[in-house]
Coordinates of C-alpha atoms and ligand atoms in Angstrom, one line a residue:
X1 CA -22.3 17.8 -4.4
X2 CA -24.1 14.9 -6.1
X3 CA -23.5 11.4 -4.9
X4 CA -20.2 10.4 -6.3
X5 CA -19.4 7.1 -8.0
X6 CA -15.6 7.4 -7.3
X7 CA -14.0 8.4 -4.0
X8 CA -10.4 9.3 -4.2
X9 CA -8.7 9.4 -0.7
X10 CA -5.3 11.2 -0.4
X11 CA -3.3 11.5 2.9
X12 CA -1.3 14.7 2.9
X13 CA 1.6 15.6 5.2
X14 CA 3.8 18.6 4.4
X15 CA 3.2 18.4 0.7
X16 CA 2.8 22.1 -0.1
X17 CA 5.0 21.8 -3.2
X18 CA 3.0 18.9 -4.7
X19 CA -0.6 19.9 -4.1
X20 CA -1.2 22.3 -7.0
X21 CA 0.2 19.7 -9.4
X22 CA -1.7 16.8 -7.8
X23 CA -4.9 18.8 -8.0
X24 CA -4.7 19.7 -11.6
X25 CA -3.7 16.3 -12.7
X26 CA -6.4 14.5 -10.7
X27 CA -9.1 16.9 -11.8
X28 CA -8.2 16.6 -15.5
X29 CA -8.0 12.8 -15.4
X30 CA -11.3 12.5 -13.5
X31 CA -13.2 15.2 -15.5
X32 CA -12.2 13.4 -18.7
X33 CA -13.2 10.0 -17.4
X34 CA -16.7 11.3 -17.0
X35 CA -17.8 9.5 -13.9
X36 CA -19.0 11.5 -10.9
X37 CA -16.3 11.7 -8.2
X38 CA -15.1 13.3 -5.0
X39 CA -11.6 13.8 -3.8
X40 CA -11.0 13.6 0.0
X41 CA -7.8 15.2 1.1
X42 CA -6.7 14.6 4.7
X43 CA -4.2 17.0 6.2
X44 CA -2.3 14.9 8.7
X45 CA -1.1 17.8 10.8
X46 CA 1.2 19.4 8.3
X47 CA 3.4 22.2 9.5
X48 CA 4.0 23.9 6.1
X49 CA 1.5 25.8 4.1
X50 CA -0.5 22.7 3.2
X51 CA -3.5 23.8 5.2
X52 CA -4.0 27.1 3.3
X53 CA -3.5 25.4 0.0
X54 CA -6.0 22.7 0.7
X55 CA -8.6 25.3 1.8
X56 CA -8.0 27.1 -1.4
X57 CA -8.5 24.0 -3.5
X58 CA -11.8 23.4 -1.7
X59 CA -12.9 26.9 -2.6
X60 CA -12.1 26.3 -6.2
X61 CA -14.0 23.0 -6.5
X62 CA -16.4 22.6 -3.5
X63 CA -18.5 20.1 -5.5
X64 CA -15.6 17.7 -5.9
X65 CA -13.1 18.4 -3.1
X66 CA -13.5 17.6 0.6
X67 CA -10.9 18.5 3.1
X68 CA -10.3 17.1 6.6
X69 CA -7.8 18.7 8.9
X70 CA -6.3 16.6 11.7
X71 CA -5.3 18.1 15.0
X72 CA -1.8 16.7 14.8
X73 CA 0.2 14.0 12.9
X74 CA -1.4 10.6 13.3
X75 CA 0.2 8.8 10.4
X76 CA -0.6 8.0 6.8
X77 CA -2.8 5.1 7.6
X78 CA -4.9 6.9 10.1
X79 CA -5.3 9.7 7.6
X80 CA -6.6 7.2 5.1
X81 CA -9.0 5.7 7.7
X82 CA -10.4 9.2 8.3
X83 CA -11.0 9.4 4.6
X84 CA -12.6 5.9 4.5
X85 CA -15.0 6.9 7.2
X86 CA -16.4 9.7 5.1
X87 CA -16.4 8.2 1.6
X88 CA -19.7 8.5 -0.4
X89 CA -18.7 6.6 -3.5
X90 CA -19.1 3.0 -4.6
X91 CA -15.4 2.6 -5.6
X92 CA -12.7 3.9 -3.4
X93 CA -9.2 4.8 -4.7
X94 CA -6.2 5.6 -2.5
X95 CA -3.2 7.6 -3.8
X96 CA -0.2 9.3 -2.4
X97 CA 0.1 13.1 -2.6
X98 CA 3.7 13.2 -3.8
X99 CA 2.8 12.1 -7.4
X100 CA 4.8 8.9 -7.2
X101 CA 1.5 7.3 -8.2
X102 CA 0.4 8.9 -11.4
X103 CA -3.3 9.8 -11.3
X104 CA -3.5 8.9 -15.0
X105 CA -3.6 5.2 -13.9
X106 CA -6.9 5.6 -12.0
X107 CA -9.2 4.6 -15.0
X108 CA -7.2 1.3 -15.2
X109 CA -7.9 0.5 -11.6
X110 CA -11.6 1.4 -11.9
X111 CA -12.0 -0.9 -14.9
X112 CA -10.5 -3.8 -13.0
X113 CA -13.1 -3.2 -10.3
X114 CA -15.9 -3.0 -12.9
X115 CA -14.9 -6.4 -14.3
X116 CA -15.8 -7.9 -10.9
X117 CA -12.9 -7.5 -8.6
X118 CA -13.4 -6.0 -5.1
X119 CA -9.7 -5.3 -4.5
X120 CA -7.2 -4.0 -7.0
X121 CA -3.6 -4.0 -5.8
X122 CA -0.8 -2.6 -7.8
X123 CA 2.7 -3.4 -8.8
X124 CA 5.1 -0.6 -9.6
X125 CA 6.4 -0.9 -13.1
X126 CA 10.1 0.1 -13.2
X127 CA 10.0 1.1 -9.6
X128 CA 12.1 4.2 -8.9
X129 CA 14.1 2.9 -5.9
X130 CA 17.6 1.7 -5.3
X131 CA 18.7 -1.9 -5.9
X132 CA 19.2 -2.4 -2.2
X133 CA 15.8 -1.2 -1.3
X134 CA 14.2 -3.4 -3.9
X135 CA 16.0 -6.5 -2.6
X136 CA 14.9 -5.6 0.9
X137 CA 11.3 -5.5 -0.3
X138 CA 11.6 -8.9 -2.0
X139 CA 12.9 -10.6 1.1
X140 CA 10.2 -8.9 3.2
X141 CA 7.5 -10.0 0.8
X142 CA 8.7 -13.6 1.0
X143 CA 8.6 -13.6 4.8
X144 CA 5.3 -11.8 5.0
X145 CA 3.6 -14.1 2.6
X146 CA 4.8 -17.2 4.6
X147 CA 3.9 -15.8 8.0
X148 CA 0.6 -14.0 7.3
X149 CA -0.7 -15.6 4.2
X150 CA -1.1 -12.2 2.6
X151 CA 0.0 -12.3 -1.0
X152 CA 1.1 -8.9 -2.2
X153 CA 3.8 -8.4 -4.8
X154 CA 4.3 -4.8 -3.9
X155 CA 3.2 -3.8 -0.5
X156 CA 4.6 -0.3 -0.7
X157 CA 2.4 1.0 -3.5
X158 CA -0.6 2.9 -2.3
X159 CA -2.3 3.4 -5.6
X160 CA -5.1 0.9 -5.0
X161 CA -8.9 0.6 -5.6
X162 CA -11.5 -1.1 -3.5
X163 CA -15.2 -1.8 -3.6
X164 CA -17.2 -0.1 -0.9
X165 CA -18.0 -3.2 1.1
X166 CA -14.3 -3.9 1.6
X167 CA -13.7 -0.4 2.9
X168 CA -16.7 -0.5 5.2
X169 CA -15.2 -3.7 6.8
X170 CA -11.8 -1.9 7.2
X171 CA -13.5 1.0 8.9
X172 CA -15.4 -1.4 11.2
X173 CA -12.1 -3.0 12.4
X174 CA -11.0 -0.6 15.1
X175 CA -7.4 -1.5 15.4
X176 CA -4.7 0.9 16.5
X177 CA -1.9 0.0 14.2
X178 CA -3.1 -1.1 10.9
X179 CA -1.7 -1.6 7.4
X180 CA -4.7 -0.8 5.1
X181 CA -3.8 -2.8 2.0
X182 CA -3.2 -6.0 4.0
X183 CA -6.4 -5.6 6.0
X184 CA -8.5 -4.9 2.9
X185 CA -6.9 -7.9 1.2
X186 CA -8.1 -10.1 4.0
X187 CA -11.7 -8.9 3.5
X188 CA -11.7 -9.2 -0.3
X189 CA -13.1 -12.1 -2.2
X190 CA -11.8 -11.4 -5.7
X191 CA -8.4 -9.6 -5.4
X192 CA -6.3 -8.8 -8.3
X193 CA -3.0 -7.0 -8.9
X194 CA -2.2 -4.9 -11.9
X195 CA 0.9 -3.0 -13.0
X196 CA 1.1 0.8 -12.7
X197 CA 3.7 3.4 -13.5
X198 CA 5.8 4.7 -10.7
X199 CA 7.8 8.0 -10.6
X200 CA 10.3 9.5 -8.3
X201 CA 8.9 11.9 -5.7
X202 CA 8.0 15.2 -7.5
X203 CA 9.0 17.5 -4.6
X204 CA 9.7 17.3 -0.9
X205 CA 11.1 14.3 0.9
X206 CA 10.0 10.9 1.9
X207 CA 8.4 10.6 5.3
X208 CA 9.5 7.0 5.8
X209 CA 12.8 6.1 7.4
X210 CA 14.2 2.6 7.5
X211 CA 13.1 2.5 11.1
X212 CA 9.5 3.3 10.3
X213 CA 9.5 0.6 7.6
X214 CA 10.8 -1.9 10.2
X215 CA 8.0 -0.9 12.6
X216 CA 5.4 -1.3 9.8
X217 CA 6.6 -4.9 9.3
X218 CA 6.4 -5.7 13.0
X219 CA 2.9 -4.5 12.9
X220 CA 2.1 -6.6 9.8
X221 CA 3.5 -9.8 11.4
X222 CA 1.9 -9.3 14.8
X223 CA -1.4 -7.9 13.4
X224 CA -2.1 -10.8 11.1
X225 CA -0.6 -13.9 12.6
X226 CA 0.6 -15.7 15.7
X227 CA 3.3 -17.6 13.7
X228 CA 6.2 -15.6 15.3
X229 CA 5.1 -16.7 18.8
X230 CA 4.5 -20.3 17.7
X231 CA 7.9 -20.5 15.9
X232 CA 9.4 -19.3 19.1
X233 CA 7.7 -21.9 21.2
X234 CA 8.8 -24.6 18.8
X235 CA 12.4 -23.4 19.0
X236 CA 12.2 -23.4 22.8
X237 CA 11.0 -27.0 22.8
X238 CA 13.8 -28.1 20.5
X239 CA 16.5 -26.4 22.5
X240 CA 15.1 -27.8 25.8
X241 CA 15.2 -31.3 24.4
X242 CA 18.7 -30.9 23.1
X243 CA 20.0 -29.5 26.3
X244 CA 18.5 -32.3 28.3
X245 CA 20.5 -34.8 26.2
X246 CA 23.5 -32.6 26.7
X247 CA 23.1 -32.6 30.5
X248 CA 22.8 -36.4 30.6
X249 CA 25.9 -36.7 28.4
X250 CA 27.9 -34.3 30.7
X251 CA 26.6 -36.1 33.8
X252 CA 28.1 -39.4 32.6
X253 CA 31.3 -37.8 31.6
X254 CA 31.6 -36.3 35.1
X255 CA 31.2 -39.8 36.6
X256 CA 33.4 -41.7 34.3
X257 CA 36.1 -39.2 33.3
X258 CA 36.1 -36.8 36.3
X259 CA 36.0 -33.0 36.4
X260 CA 36.9 -31.2 33.2
X261 CA 37.2 -27.5 32.2
X262 CA 37.9 -27.8 28.5
X263 CA 35.6 -26.2 25.9
X264 CA 34.6 -23.5 28.2
X265 CA 34.5 -20.9 25.5
X266 CA 32.4 -23.1 23.3
X267 CA 30.0 -23.2 26.1
X268 CA 30.1 -19.4 26.5
X269 CA 29.3 -19.1 22.8
X270 CA 26.3 -21.3 23.1
X271 CA 25.1 -19.5 26.2
X272 CA 25.4 -16.1 24.6
X273 CA 23.6 -17.3 21.5
X274 CA 20.7 -18.6 23.6
X275 CA 20.7 -15.4 25.6
X276 CA 20.3 -13.5 22.4
X277 CA 17.5 -15.7 21.3
X278 CA 15.8 -15.3 24.7
X279 CA 15.9 -11.5 24.4
X280 CA 14.4 -11.7 20.9
X281 CA 11.6 -13.9 22.2
X282 CA 10.9 -11.3 24.9
X283 CA 10.8 -8.7 22.2
X284 CA 8.3 -10.7 20.1
X285 CA 6.0 -11.3 23.2
X286 CA 6.4 -7.5 23.8
X287 CA 5.2 -6.7 20.3
X288 CA 1.9 -8.5 20.9
X289 CA 1.5 -7.1 24.4
X290 CA 2.1 -3.6 23.0
X291 CA -0.7 -4.2 20.5
X292 CA -3.1 -5.4 23.2
X293 CA -2.1 -2.4 25.3
X294 CA -2.8 0.1 22.6
X295 CA -6.2 -1.6 21.8
X296 CA -7.5 -1.9 25.3
X297 CA -6.6 1.8 26.0
X298 CA -9.2 2.8 23.4
X299 CA -8.0 6.3 22.8
X300 CA -9.2 7.9 19.7
X301 CA -6.8 7.1 16.8
X302 CA -6.9 10.6 15.4
X303 CA -8.6 13.9 16.1
X304 CA -10.3 15.9 13.4
X305 CA -10.0 19.6 14.0
X306 CA -12.0 20.8 11.0
X307 CA -13.7 19.6 7.8
X308 CA -14.5 21.5 4.7
X309 CA -17.2 19.8 2.7
X310 CA -20.6 20.1 1.1
X311 CA -23.5 17.8 1.8
X312 CA -25.0 15.7 -1.0
X313 CA -27.9 17.6 -2.5
Ligands
UDP1 N1 1.9 10.9 4.9 C1 0.9 11.2 5.9 N2 1.3 11.2 7.2 C2 2.6 10.9 7.6 C3 3.5 10.5 6.5 C4 3.1 10.5 5.2 O1 -0.2 11.5 5.6 O2 2.9 10.9 8.7 C5 1.4 10.9 3.4 C6 2.3 11.7 2.5 O3 2.0 13.0 2.4 C7 2.1 11.0 1.2 C8 1.9 9.5 1.6 O4 1.5 9.6 3.0 O5 1.0 11.4 0.5 C9 3.2 8.7 1.5 O6 4.3 9.3 2.1 P1 5.7 9.3 1.5 O7 5.7 9.7 0.1 O8 6.6 10.1 2.4 O9 6.2 7.7 1.6 P2 7.1 6.9 0.6 O10 6.5 7.2 -0.8 O11 8.4 7.4 0.7 O12 6.9 5.5 1.0
MG2 MG1 6.2 8.8 -1.7

């Protein structure tokens, strides 16, 4: 293998039906493009025939393909980190294995880097998702931009390109739960977003449930900002002030009017509401503590069982 200019990093989890197609499209785009390249495929503990197929792809193109097999399923972002730790190129591109991100868009991303940007995000043109899912994303973007200051029109699209120094910084930040595009964005000095095509999944099924997406967003909020905690503190202060006034008011009523039992259910409603808010606050604090817990534990984030690659010669 010669030292590559481009490094393409692809996380792979149970994608047996997509790999052949992904391989041939990637190879044909990159061969035509004419720059030296490597493709790093990380097998995130797949249970189907992915492993055998990846090994076969390596045999076919040992000068371009590198394969990393994990010891289990550590998640898409950890798979990408394992790829980032190994990249040899100057420009790094990430891409999903399911062909939702067409490899044909890679030259466009590379050109944006070459005109001086160190981070190229992407916006899915005519995104192939339901209306409800798109609205959920819009709301999510609004909240995230407000709370974390990370401006990202389309956080779900993984077809992105980065300059090497940004990726080195991402690798150096040893955090247990990370969202790579956001972290990279925070290290970039000239970010840009461009439009790319988006297709429905070629084969197999999505590995993301609504629950996983929700978790990802908790990680984003707590990983990049203390605003949720601060909002909560402010809310607590306001409620304390109001209830102090209320207590004074009730005290005078007790003295001048005497004992009363009206409006009891209104009071119940208020108490239940505040109880709910308190539980939520406990949850927010818990999110931060969970993060700290994971990070102080310092377990390895993933375990590599085997790699198939050639050294640079
Ligand atoms: N993936 C992974 N590990 C996982 C889940 C997903 O490496 O635990 C890979 C998957 O093979 C694909 C990419 O991450 O290449 C995106 O996954 P998916 O297409 O399921 O997500 P979606 O497009 O539905 O958001
Ligand atoms: Mg997908």
